[in-house]
Amino acid sequence: MIDRQSWMRFIRLDRQRELLSSPRVRLAALVLGCTLIVAWQFGLLTAAATHDPKWRVTSATGLHNENEFVYFYYYLDYFPVATTTPPTDYSREGARRLIAEHGESLQNEFGHTIRSGDWGRVWLYLPHAWITGTAQWPSTRTATGLLFTASLLALYVAFWARGLALLGLLGAALIGSHPLQLYEAYTRENIFSLPISAAVLMLALHLPFLDSRKPNPRLIWLTPLLGGVFLATLRQVRLESALIVASCFLAALLAPNLRCRARAALAALLIMTFVATSLFWSDYFARKQNEAESVVRQAGGRIFPNPFLRYHHFWQPLWCGLGDFGQDKGFSWNDRDMAAYARPIIENRYGEKPPAWSGENNVYENDPWDAEGRFYRVIYELPHMEEVLRDNVVSTISADPSWYAGILLSRIERTLSEVAPVGLAAGERHARASVGGWWGLAALGLALWGRSRLAAGLLLFTLPLAFTSILIYSGGGNTYYSIYPMLGAALVLAWLLEGALWWIDRRRRRRKGEAAS
């Protein structure tokens, strides 16, 4: 019979920690593990055409026409500036010449890219331009692929530093085979791989705060600084990518083996860094916008006549998101249904007559923002639209809280059941099993019963990846963001390996005892 103390050591994977007690073994494990991860992910990159689009995100557009702004941003640091004249000379001199000779083609909006907010999305094109030395072939896959691979490396190194290289390798292998990530990071030109990459990277950075062993006092203050700067920067690209800041805050606030004042200071430093970095980028983009408008206006181009949003609308996705389980009250995950609901209310309540609309498109076909028709008007660009949607959401939930509670429960159930399969991928080959996510709760219960802070924290840290599917909308692939099934599987496999090591050690001791007798 195994006593509780031995069981707790088993859950904490103490025998696996002992495997890396030798400095030479530790160094070999670090070099070999990192080399394997890079080579393996490169193989998955070269097989990008074979990744399954079934697991992609379909609930949102993501990128619009950000690629149209890369040319002037890369060569002249002007943003947002686009041109309706296709460039022929991809150089700094060519960009200056295009402004001088075709200034009338310049504009500070293209499609409805800039007015949709999240201006940092253009940054995803820059790594490819830097590496290739040209903005001729804009691509986001270089940035998304590098960030994903870097997050896997960071995860492995973080576990290696805690003496758990095997668990780190298992976690990197299963997350690195996540079908959504493979398609969104290596195949698709978009931004939907960022939330998982950011969560894995932050998990690696905050792993010392999750372990019961005391973190390095010289390095712990770098964690909130790096985390705050990174997540606030990523917030400029997409909000969902920065939601993991909630886990970072709690990890610092609940870190073991630290005094209460130190934990509070770490959590406060994270928030202050996040806010300061966000303010920095707001000021940066305000200056870039003023500069761009001056360049376009002096060249004879066209300026979008309305103020731009810095971030995406708030109430629009909340209203549409209730369409997953709230269609009985008129909600729908469809912008046209949303506009059809709001238009008569805006006219009756505020006296603002909306433009004529066929109801078949997402734009007002005959009523652009400017006389030349360069800037079309999107159907949700109506005065008081956000107020109407807010009032409808708040009043509906207030009138029937049990209805909304039922929606949240349905979303939680879907988040636990409709998850991406767990498996391994190598090159063009994939082996996956749709095991669902409920058993991850069993792994969490086992970790809590065994009092393993690391195992429990590992499963709980990435829960913000489920915020979108629970709080906003649970359809369109949003539940595939969850990686707790992969982390739970890594823990189960690590525990099985720990059991094998325990069994081998027990047999060895028994043989020694028999030989001695």
Short mmCIF file of C-alpha atoms in Angstrom, two decimals:
data_model
loop_
_atom_site.label_atom_id
_atom_site.label_comp_id
_atom_site.label_asym_id
_atom_site.label_seq_id
_atom_site.Cartn_x
_atom_site.Cartn_y
_atom_site.Cartn_z
CA MET A 1 0.00 0.00 0.00
CA ILE A 2 1.35 3.41 -0.98
CA ASP A 3 1.26 5.99 1.81
CA ARG A 4 0.04 9.53 1.14
CA GLN A 5 3.53 11.01 1.30
CA SER A 6 4.76 8.65 -1.43
CA TRP A 7 1.66 9.38 -3.47
CA MET A 8 2.29 13.11 -3.25
CA ARG A 9 5.88 12.60 -4.41
CA PHE A 10 4.50 10.54 -7.28
CA ILE A 11 2.10 13.32 -8.34
CA ARG A 12 4.95 15.86 -8.12
CA LEU A 13 7.08 13.68 -10.45
CA ASP A 14 10.00 13.58 -8.02
CA ARG A 15 11.71 10.65 -9.76
CA GLN A 16 11.74 12.47 -13.08
CA ARG A 17 13.40 15.42 -11.40
CA GLU A 18 16.12 13.07 -10.17
CA LEU A 19 16.91 12.01 -13.76
CA LEU A 20 18.38 15.47 -14.44
CA SER A 21 20.55 15.64 -11.35
CA SER A 22 23.76 15.36 -13.39
CA PRO A 23 24.98 18.62 -15.04
CA ARG A 24 26.01 16.74 -18.20
CA VAL A 25 22.62 15.09 -18.48
CA ARG A 26 20.91 18.45 -17.97
CA LEU A 27 22.95 20.12 -20.69
CA ALA A 28 22.40 17.23 -23.09
CA ALA A 29 18.66 17.29 -22.42
CA LEU A 30 18.51 21.04 -23.09
CA VAL A 31 20.40 20.91 -26.39
CA LEU A 32 18.69 17.76 -27.64
CA GLY A 33 15.19 18.90 -26.69
CA CYS A 34 15.51 22.33 -28.29
CA THR A 35 17.02 20.87 -31.45
CA LEU A 36 14.23 18.32 -31.77
CA ILE A 37 11.51 20.95 -31.33
CA VAL A 38 12.97 23.30 -33.96
CA ALA A 39 13.55 20.50 -36.50
CA TRP A 40 10.12 19.02 -35.85
CA GLN A 41 8.26 22.33 -36.24
CA PHE A 42 10.21 23.12 -39.39
CA GLY A 43 8.96 19.85 -40.81
CA LEU A 44 5.39 20.84 -39.96
CA LEU A 45 5.97 24.21 -41.63
CA THR A 46 7.10 22.57 -44.85
CA ALA A 47 3.95 20.41 -44.75
CA ALA A 48 1.68 23.46 -44.34
CA ALA A 49 -0.48 22.49 -47.29
CA THR A 50 -1.55 19.26 -45.57
CA HIS A 51 -2.86 20.73 -42.31
CA ASP A 52 -6.59 20.21 -41.80
CA PRO A 53 -8.71 23.37 -42.22
CA LYS A 54 -11.52 21.70 -40.25
CA TRP A 55 -10.04 23.08 -37.03
CA ARG A 56 -9.72 26.69 -38.15
CA VAL A 57 -11.52 29.65 -36.58
CA THR A 58 -14.54 30.71 -38.66
CA SER A 59 -16.31 32.99 -36.19
CA ALA A 60 -14.37 36.13 -37.14
CA THR A 61 -12.64 37.75 -40.09
CA GLY A 62 -9.39 38.53 -38.28
CA LEU A 63 -7.31 40.35 -40.86
CA HIS A 64 -8.81 42.70 -43.42
CA ASN A 65 -6.51 44.57 -45.83
CA GLU A 66 -3.57 45.18 -43.52
CA ASN A 67 -1.24 43.97 -46.27
CA GLU A 68 -2.05 47.12 -48.25
CA PHE A 69 -0.36 49.24 -45.56
CA VAL A 70 2.88 47.26 -45.38
CA TYR A 71 4.55 48.98 -48.35
CA PHE A 72 4.79 52.49 -46.91
CA TYR A 73 5.15 51.26 -43.33
CA TYR A 74 8.16 49.10 -44.18
CA TYR A 75 9.98 51.52 -46.49
CA LEU A 76 9.07 54.94 -45.06
CA ASP A 77 7.58 54.19 -41.63
CA TYR A 78 4.28 55.81 -42.66
CA PHE A 79 1.14 54.28 -41.18
CA PRO A 80 -1.67 54.12 -42.06
CA VAL A 81 -0.94 54.98 -45.69
CA ALA A 82 -2.09 52.86 -48.64
CA THR A 83 -2.28 53.39 -52.40
CA THR A 84 -4.68 52.40 -55.13
CA THR A 85 -1.75 52.36 -57.61
CA PRO A 86 0.07 49.01 -57.40
CA PRO A 87 3.75 49.62 -56.55
CA THR A 88 6.32 48.56 -59.11
CA ASP A 89 9.50 49.55 -57.29
CA TYR A 90 9.92 47.89 -53.90
CA SER A 91 12.47 50.18 -52.33
CA ARG A 92 12.61 53.33 -50.21
CA GLU A 93 13.27 55.44 -53.29
CA GLY A 94 10.39 53.74 -55.12
CA ALA A 95 8.00 54.53 -52.27
CA ARG A 96 9.04 58.18 -52.28
CA ARG A 97 8.66 58.33 -56.04
CA LEU A 98 5.17 56.81 -55.87
CA ILE A 99 4.11 59.54 -53.42
CA ALA A 100 5.57 62.26 -55.64
CA GLU A 101 4.12 60.96 -58.92
CA HIS A 102 0.86 59.33 -57.80
CA GLY A 103 -0.03 61.27 -54.67
CA GLU A 104 -3.70 61.31 -55.61
CA SER A 105 -3.79 57.52 -55.15
CA LEU A 106 -2.86 57.72 -51.48
CA GLN A 107 -5.41 57.18 -48.72
CA ASN A 108 -5.33 56.46 -45.01
CA GLU A 109 -7.93 53.71 -45.19
CA PHE A 110 -8.38 50.63 -47.36
CA GLY A 111 -11.62 48.69 -47.18
CA HIS A 112 -12.64 48.96 -43.53
CA THR A 113 -9.28 47.91 -42.11
CA ILE A 114 -8.21 50.88 -39.99
CA ARG A 115 -11.68 51.77 -38.74
CA SER A 116 -12.04 48.21 -37.42
CA GLY A 117 -9.38 48.97 -34.79
CA ASP A 118 -6.51 46.79 -33.52
CA TRP A 119 -3.92 48.60 -35.64
CA GLY A 120 -1.06 46.40 -34.43
CA ARG A 121 -2.18 43.71 -36.85
CA VAL A 122 0.09 45.28 -39.46
CA TRP A 123 3.09 44.30 -37.32
CA LEU A 124 2.58 40.65 -38.21
CA TYR A 125 3.78 41.38 -41.74
CA LEU A 126 7.04 43.02 -40.71
CA PRO A 127 9.11 39.93 -39.72
CA HIS A 128 8.63 38.47 -43.18
CA ALA A 129 9.63 41.76 -44.78
CA TRP A 130 12.70 42.04 -42.52
CA ILE A 131 13.84 38.51 -43.32
CA THR A 132 13.24 38.70 -47.07
CA GLY A 133 14.35 42.34 -47.36
CA THR A 134 11.27 43.36 -49.32
CA ALA A 135 7.58 44.20 -48.81
CA GLN A 136 6.65 42.72 -52.18
CA TRP A 137 5.17 39.51 -50.76
CA PRO A 138 3.46 40.38 -47.45
CA SER A 139 2.88 37.39 -45.20
CA THR A 140 1.90 36.86 -41.57
CA ARG A 141 3.00 33.22 -41.42
CA THR A 142 6.61 34.08 -40.66
CA ALA A 143 5.54 35.96 -37.52
CA THR A 144 2.90 33.47 -36.40
CA GLY A 145 5.14 30.47 -37.09
CA LEU A 146 8.14 31.94 -35.30
CA LEU A 147 6.07 32.93 -32.28
CA PHE A 148 4.50 29.48 -32.05
CA THR A 149 7.86 27.71 -32.25
CA ALA A 150 9.39 30.15 -29.76
CA SER A 151 6.56 29.48 -27.30
CA LEU A 152 7.16 25.71 -27.51
CA LEU A 153 10.87 26.20 -26.95
CA ALA A 154 10.18 28.47 -23.98
CA LEU A 155 7.80 25.90 -22.50
CA TYR A 156 10.35 23.13 -22.78
CA VAL A 157 13.18 25.25 -21.35
CA ALA A 158 10.97 26.35 -18.44
CA PHE A 159 10.18 22.76 -17.49
CA TRP A 160 13.80 21.75 -18.04
CA ALA A 161 14.90 24.45 -15.59
CA ARG A 162 12.54 22.95 -12.98
CA GLY A 163 14.01 19.48 -13.56
CA LEU A 164 11.00 18.26 -15.55
CA ALA A 165 12.34 18.02 -19.09
CA LEU A 166 10.20 14.96 -19.88
CA LEU A 167 6.97 16.72 -18.92
CA GLY A 168 8.10 19.77 -20.90
CA LEU A 169 8.80 17.65 -23.94
CA LEU A 170 5.40 15.95 -23.69
CA GLY A 171 3.62 19.28 -23.32
CA ALA A 172 5.49 20.81 -26.25
CA ALA A 173 4.81 17.72 -28.39
CA LEU A 174 1.05 17.71 -27.77
CA ILE A 175 0.52 21.49 -27.98
CA GLY A 176 2.85 21.62 -30.98
CA SER A 177 0.53 19.13 -32.71
CA HIS A 178 -2.63 21.15 -31.96
CA PRO A 179 -4.57 21.09 -35.26
CA LEU A 180 -5.84 24.66 -34.91
CA GLN A 181 -2.33 25.95 -34.32
CA LEU A 182 -0.81 24.04 -37.21
CA TYR A 183 -3.36 25.42 -39.65
CA GLU A 184 -3.56 28.96 -38.27
CA ALA A 185 0.19 29.44 -37.70
CA TYR A 186 1.67 27.67 -40.72
CA THR A 187 -1.04 27.53 -43.40
CA ARG A 188 -3.43 30.44 -43.04
CA GLU A 189 -2.59 34.12 -43.40
CA ASN A 190 -4.31 35.36 -40.26
CA ILE A 191 -4.00 36.05 -36.54
CA PHE A 192 -5.91 33.22 -34.87
CA SER A 193 -2.86 31.29 -33.67
CA LEU A 194 -1.80 34.18 -31.41
CA PRO A 195 -3.93 33.41 -28.31
CA ILE A 196 -2.47 29.91 -27.87
CA SER A 197 1.08 31.02 -28.65
CA ALA A 198 0.78 33.86 -26.14
CA ALA A 199 -0.71 31.58 -23.47
CA VAL A 200 2.07 28.99 -23.88
CA LEU A 201 4.75 31.67 -23.78
CA MET A 202 3.29 33.24 -20.64
CA LEU A 203 2.91 29.80 -19.04
CA ALA A 204 6.60 29.21 -19.61
CA LEU A 205 7.50 32.62 -18.19
CA HIS A 206 5.34 32.18 -15.07
CA LEU A 207 6.10 28.51 -14.43
CA PRO A 208 8.36 29.32 -11.43
CA PHE A 209 5.32 30.97 -9.80
CA LEU A 210 3.31 27.76 -10.17
CA ASP A 211 5.89 25.39 -8.72
CA SER A 212 6.17 24.80 -4.98
CA ARG A 213 9.92 25.28 -5.21
CA LYS A 214 11.17 28.79 -4.51
CA PRO A 215 11.76 30.86 -7.69
CA ASN A 216 15.05 32.62 -8.41
CA PRO A 217 14.83 35.94 -6.52
CA ARG A 218 17.00 37.68 -9.12
CA LEU A 219 14.69 36.79 -12.00
CA ILE A 220 11.20 37.00 -10.55
CA TRP A 221 10.98 40.77 -11.07
CA LEU A 222 11.66 40.37 -14.77
CA THR A 223 8.59 38.17 -15.14
CA PRO A 224 5.90 40.87 -14.67
CA LEU A 225 7.94 43.36 -16.69
CA LEU A 226 8.33 41.06 -19.67
CA GLY A 227 4.79 39.75 -19.37
CA GLY A 228 3.22 43.19 -19.14
CA VAL A 229 5.14 44.58 -22.11
CA PHE A 230 4.50 41.53 -24.29
CA LEU A 231 0.77 41.22 -23.57
CA ALA A 232 0.06 44.95 -23.87
CA THR A 233 1.85 44.91 -27.22
CA LEU A 234 -0.10 41.86 -28.36
CA ARG A 235 -3.28 43.60 -27.24
CA GLN A 236 -2.75 46.03 -30.12
CA VAL A 237 -3.13 43.06 -32.46
CA ARG A 238 -6.06 41.20 -30.89
CA LEU A 239 -7.78 41.36 -27.50
CA GLU A 240 -8.11 37.58 -27.05
CA SER A 241 -4.34 37.24 -27.17
CA ALA A 242 -3.92 39.37 -24.05
CA LEU A 243 -6.62 37.79 -21.86
CA ILE A 244 -4.00 35.46 -20.39
CA VAL A 245 -2.90 38.49 -18.34
CA ALA A 246 -5.54 37.38 -15.81
CA SER A 247 -3.62 34.15 -15.18
CA CYS A 248 -0.33 36.04 -15.00
CA PHE A 249 -1.81 38.32 -12.34
CA LEU A 250 -3.10 35.44 -10.22
CA ALA A 251 0.11 33.46 -10.62
CA ALA A 252 2.11 36.37 -9.22
CA LEU A 253 -0.41 37.08 -6.47
CA LEU A 254 -0.49 33.43 -5.32
CA ALA A 255 3.15 32.51 -5.86
CA PRO A 256 4.41 30.18 -3.11
CA ASN A 257 7.47 30.75 -0.96
CA LEU A 258 7.23 34.52 -1.33
CA ARG A 259 6.18 37.08 1.22
CA CYS A 260 2.77 38.67 0.88
CA ARG A 261 4.29 42.08 0.09
CA ALA A 262 6.47 40.61 -2.64
CA ARG A 263 3.52 38.86 -4.26
CA ALA A 264 1.40 42.01 -4.17
CA ALA A 265 4.29 44.01 -5.62
CA LEU A 266 4.75 41.50 -8.45
CA ALA A 267 1.05 41.61 -9.34
CA ALA A 268 1.01 45.42 -9.19
CA LEU A 269 4.13 45.64 -11.34
CA LEU A 270 2.46 43.48 -13.98
CA ILE A 271 -0.61 45.74 -14.13
CA MET A 272 1.45 48.94 -14.15
CA THR A 273 3.66 47.63 -16.93
CA PHE A 274 0.64 46.52 -18.94
CA VAL A 275 -1.07 49.90 -18.57
CA ALA A 276 2.12 51.89 -19.26
CA THR A 277 2.86 49.89 -22.40
CA SER A 278 -0.73 50.26 -23.59
CA LEU A 279 -0.50 54.04 -23.14
CA PHE A 280 2.80 54.07 -25.01
CA TRP A 281 1.28 52.30 -28.02
CA SER A 282 -1.79 54.54 -27.95
CA ASP A 283 0.45 57.59 -28.14
CA TYR A 284 2.57 55.92 -30.83
CA PHE A 285 -0.39 55.22 -33.09
CA ALA A 286 -1.86 58.68 -32.48
CA ARG A 287 1.41 60.22 -33.69
CA LYS A 288 1.55 57.83 -36.67
CA GLN A 289 -2.03 58.70 -37.61
CA ASN A 290 -1.33 62.45 -37.57
CA GLU A 291 1.82 61.93 -39.61
CA ALA A 292 0.00 59.75 -42.14
CA GLU A 293 -2.84 62.22 -42.58
CA SER A 294 -0.30 65.00 -43.20
CA VAL A 295 1.55 62.91 -45.82
CA VAL A 296 -1.64 61.90 -47.64
CA ARG A 297 -3.11 65.39 -47.58
CA GLN A 298 0.06 67.07 -48.86
CA ALA A 299 0.35 64.51 -51.65
CA GLY A 300 -3.23 65.16 -52.79
CA GLY A 301 -4.67 61.88 -51.53
CA ARG A 302 -7.91 61.18 -49.67
CA ILE A 303 -8.50 61.19 -45.92
CA PHE A 304 -11.20 59.03 -44.33
CA PRO A 305 -13.77 61.59 -43.12
CA ASN A 306 -14.68 59.99 -39.77
CA PRO A 307 -12.68 59.29 -36.61
CA PHE A 308 -11.05 55.86 -36.42
CA LEU A 309 -11.59 53.27 -33.71
CA ARG A 310 -8.44 52.19 -31.90
CA TYR A 311 -9.99 48.91 -30.80
CA HIS A 312 -12.83 46.74 -31.95
CA HIS A 313 -16.45 47.50 -31.02
CA PHE A 314 -17.45 46.13 -27.61
CA TRP A 315 -21.20 45.54 -27.71
CA GLN A 316 -21.38 44.31 -31.30
CA PRO A 317 -19.71 40.92 -30.60
CA LEU A 318 -21.64 40.57 -27.33
CA TRP A 319 -24.97 41.08 -29.10
CA CYS A 320 -24.12 38.74 -31.96
CA GLY A 321 -22.50 36.23 -29.60
CA LEU A 322 -25.80 35.60 -27.83
CA GLY A 323 -26.88 34.05 -31.10
CA ASP A 324 -25.22 30.76 -30.17
CA PHE A 325 -27.91 29.77 -27.65
CA GLY A 326 -30.10 32.88 -27.48
CA GLN A 327 -31.78 32.88 -30.87
CA ASP A 328 -35.17 32.56 -29.15
CA LYS A 329 -34.84 36.22 -28.13
CA GLY A 330 -33.78 37.48 -31.54
CA PHE A 331 -29.99 37.39 -31.25
CA SER A 332 -27.91 36.13 -34.16
CA TRP A 333 -24.24 35.73 -35.04
CA ASN A 334 -24.79 37.74 -38.19
CA ASP A 335 -23.99 41.41 -38.75
CA ARG A 336 -26.91 41.79 -41.16
CA ASP A 337 -29.39 40.52 -38.56
CA MET A 338 -27.85 42.90 -36.05
CA ALA A 339 -28.21 45.86 -38.42
CA ALA A 340 -31.79 44.87 -39.28
CA TYR A 341 -32.63 44.93 -35.57
CA ALA A 342 -30.92 48.25 -34.79
CA ARG A 343 -31.89 50.35 -37.83
CA PRO A 344 -35.57 51.00 -36.95
CA ILE A 345 -34.71 51.66 -33.29
CA ILE A 346 -32.06 54.22 -34.25
CA GLU A 347 -34.55 55.97 -36.52
CA ASN A 348 -37.43 55.96 -34.02
CA ARG A 349 -35.47 56.70 -30.85
CA TYR A 350 -32.85 59.15 -32.14
CA GLY A 351 -34.41 60.51 -35.32
CA GLU A 352 -31.46 59.34 -37.41
CA LYS A 353 -32.66 57.88 -40.69
CA PRO A 354 -30.30 55.08 -41.79
CA PRO A 355 -29.17 54.88 -45.43
CA ALA A 356 -31.08 52.73 -47.89
CA TRP A 357 -30.01 49.10 -47.69
CA SER A 358 -30.84 45.99 -49.69
CA GLY A 359 -30.21 43.70 -46.71
CA GLU A 360 -28.02 41.43 -48.84
CA ASN A 361 -24.58 42.92 -48.16
CA ASN A 362 -22.54 44.16 -45.21
CA VAL A 363 -22.22 47.64 -46.73
CA TYR A 364 -24.60 50.39 -47.78
CA GLU A 365 -24.23 50.03 -51.53
CA ASN A 366 -25.25 53.55 -52.55
CA ASP A 367 -24.15 55.67 -49.62
CA PRO A 368 -20.35 55.81 -49.19
CA TRP A 369 -18.62 58.14 -46.77
CA ASP A 370 -17.14 60.31 -49.54
CA ALA A 371 -18.34 61.70 -52.85
CA GLU A 372 -15.78 59.72 -54.87
CA GLY A 373 -16.89 56.43 -53.36
CA ARG A 374 -13.45 55.42 -52.09
CA PHE A 375 -14.69 54.68 -48.60
CA TYR A 376 -17.81 52.52 -48.39
CA ARG A 377 -20.02 52.59 -45.32
CA VAL A 378 -20.30 49.34 -43.33
CA ILE A 379 -23.79 48.44 -42.10
CA TYR A 380 -22.87 48.78 -38.42
CA GLU A 381 -21.44 52.28 -38.93
CA LEU A 382 -24.53 54.06 -37.72
CA PRO A 383 -24.81 56.67 -34.95
CA HIS A 384 -25.93 55.21 -31.61
CA MET A 385 -25.45 51.63 -32.83
CA GLU A 386 -23.42 50.62 -29.76
CA GLU A 387 -25.97 52.21 -27.43
CA VAL A 388 -28.86 50.32 -29.01
CA LEU A 389 -27.02 47.00 -28.83
CA ARG A 390 -25.93 47.65 -25.24
CA ASP A 391 -29.46 48.46 -24.12
CA ASN A 392 -30.82 45.33 -25.78
CA VAL A 393 -28.20 43.03 -24.23
CA VAL A 394 -28.44 44.53 -20.74
CA SER A 395 -32.24 44.72 -20.65
CA THR A 396 -32.69 41.17 -21.96
CA ILE A 397 -30.30 39.69 -19.40
CA SER A 398 -31.74 41.80 -16.57
CA ALA A 399 -35.27 40.72 -17.41
CA ASP A 400 -34.39 37.01 -17.54
CA PRO A 401 -31.18 36.17 -15.65
CA SER A 402 -31.95 32.44 -15.70
CA TRP A 403 -32.03 32.55 -19.49
CA TYR A 404 -28.52 34.00 -19.56
CA ALA A 405 -27.34 31.54 -16.91
CA GLY A 406 -28.58 28.75 -19.17
CA ILE A 407 -26.57 30.19 -22.05
CA LEU A 408 -23.41 30.30 -19.93
CA LEU A 409 -23.94 26.69 -18.84
CA SER A 410 -24.47 25.61 -22.45
CA ARG A 411 -21.31 27.43 -23.47
CA ILE A 412 -19.32 25.79 -20.66
CA GLU A 413 -20.62 22.38 -21.71
CA ARG A 414 -19.63 23.05 -25.31
CA THR A 415 -16.21 24.32 -24.22
CA LEU A 416 -15.63 21.07 -22.33
CA SER A 417 -16.93 18.77 -25.05
CA GLU A 418 -16.17 20.39 -28.42
CA VAL A 419 -12.40 20.65 -28.14
CA ALA A 420 -9.65 19.96 -30.63
CA PRO A 421 -8.41 16.36 -30.62
CA VAL A 422 -5.26 15.36 -28.77
CA GLY A 423 -2.52 13.74 -30.81
CA LEU A 424 0.85 13.98 -32.47
CA ALA A 425 1.83 15.39 -35.84
CA ALA A 426 5.05 14.98 -37.79
CA GLY A 427 5.46 16.30 -41.30
CA GLU A 428 2.39 15.27 -43.27
CA ARG A 429 1.35 12.58 -40.79
CA HIS A 430 -1.14 13.13 -38.00
CA ALA A 431 -2.42 10.78 -35.30
CA ARG A 432 -5.27 12.21 -33.23
CA ALA A 433 -7.90 11.04 -30.79
CA SER A 434 -11.08 12.97 -29.97
CA VAL A 435 -11.07 12.35 -26.24
CA GLY A 436 -13.07 15.41 -25.20
CA GLY A 437 -12.19 17.72 -22.38
CA TRP A 438 -14.10 16.31 -19.42
CA TRP A 439 -11.29 14.00 -18.42
CA GLY A 440 -9.07 17.06 -18.01
CA LEU A 441 -11.18 17.87 -14.94
CA ALA A 442 -10.30 14.43 -13.57
CA ALA A 443 -6.60 15.22 -14.03
CA LEU A 444 -7.14 18.51 -12.21
CA GLY A 445 -8.88 16.71 -9.35
CA LEU A 446 -6.01 14.26 -9.08
CA ALA A 447 -3.51 17.12 -9.02
CA LEU A 448 -5.43 18.92 -6.29
CA TRP A 449 -5.79 15.74 -4.22
CA GLY A 450 -2.07 15.11 -4.53
CA ARG A 451 -1.38 18.73 -3.58
CA SER A 452 0.71 19.35 -6.67
CA ARG A 453 0.67 23.11 -7.21
CA LEU A 454 2.53 22.70 -10.48
CA ALA A 455 0.12 20.18 -12.02
CA ALA A 456 -2.97 22.11 -10.88
CA GLY A 457 -1.52 25.45 -11.94
CA LEU A 458 -0.57 24.01 -15.31
CA LEU A 459 -4.19 23.11 -16.04
CA LEU A 460 -5.71 26.27 -14.57
CA PHE A 461 -3.29 28.80 -16.07
CA THR A 462 -4.59 28.48 -19.63
CA LEU A 463 -8.30 28.78 -18.71
CA PRO A 464 -8.51 32.35 -20.15
CA LEU A 465 -8.27 30.71 -23.57
CA ALA A 466 -11.88 29.64 -22.92
CA PHE A 467 -13.07 33.17 -22.07
CA THR A 468 -14.10 33.91 -25.65
CA SER A 469 -16.21 30.77 -26.02
CA ILE A 470 -17.83 31.20 -22.57
CA LEU A 471 -18.33 34.97 -22.43
CA ILE A 472 -18.72 35.98 -26.09
CA TYR A 473 -19.56 33.19 -28.56
CA SER A 474 -19.05 29.45 -28.44
CA GLY A 475 -19.41 28.67 -32.14
CA GLY A 476 -17.13 29.10 -35.12
CA GLY A 477 -14.19 27.17 -33.69
CA ASN A 478 -13.75 29.30 -30.56
CA THR A 479 -13.81 26.21 -28.33
CA TYR A 480 -10.76 24.87 -30.20
CA TYR A 481 -8.59 27.45 -28.46
CA SER A 482 -8.51 25.36 -25.29
CA ILE A 483 -5.25 23.51 -24.67
CA TYR A 484 -6.10 22.00 -21.30
CA PRO A 485 -6.76 18.62 -23.00
CA MET A 486 -3.18 18.63 -24.30
CA LEU A 487 -1.75 19.68 -20.95
CA GLY A 488 -3.92 17.13 -19.15
CA ALA A 489 -2.74 14.40 -21.52
CA ALA A 490 0.87 15.45 -20.95
CA LEU A 491 0.37 15.14 -17.20
CA VAL A 492 -1.27 11.73 -17.50
CA LEU A 493 1.57 10.46 -19.68
CA ALA A 494 4.12 11.92 -17.26
CA TRP A 495 2.40 10.18 -14.34
CA LEU A 496 2.43 6.89 -16.25
CA LEU A 497 6.13 7.38 -16.88
CA GLU A 498 6.62 8.19 -13.19
CA GLY A 499 4.84 4.95 -12.35
CA ALA A 500 7.16 3.03 -14.66
CA LEU A 501 10.20 4.62 -13.02
CA TRP A 502 8.80 3.82 -9.60
CA TRP A 503 8.20 0.19 -10.62
CA ILE A 504 11.73 -0.14 -12.06
CA ASP A 505 13.26 1.37 -8.94
CA ARG A 506 11.23 -0.94 -6.72
CA ARG A 507 12.34 -4.04 -8.66
CA ARG A 508 15.96 -2.92 -8.51
CA ARG A 509 15.77 -2.47 -4.75
CA ARG A 510 14.10 -5.85 -4.35
CA ARG A 511 16.85 -7.56 -6.35
CA LYS A 512 19.51 -5.83 -4.28
CA GLY A 513 17.79 -7.02 -1.14
CA GLU A 514 17.62 -10.59 -2.43
CA ALA A 515 21.30 -10.50 -3.42
CA ALA A 516 22.30 -9.16 -0.01
CA SER A 517 20.37 -11.89 1.78
#
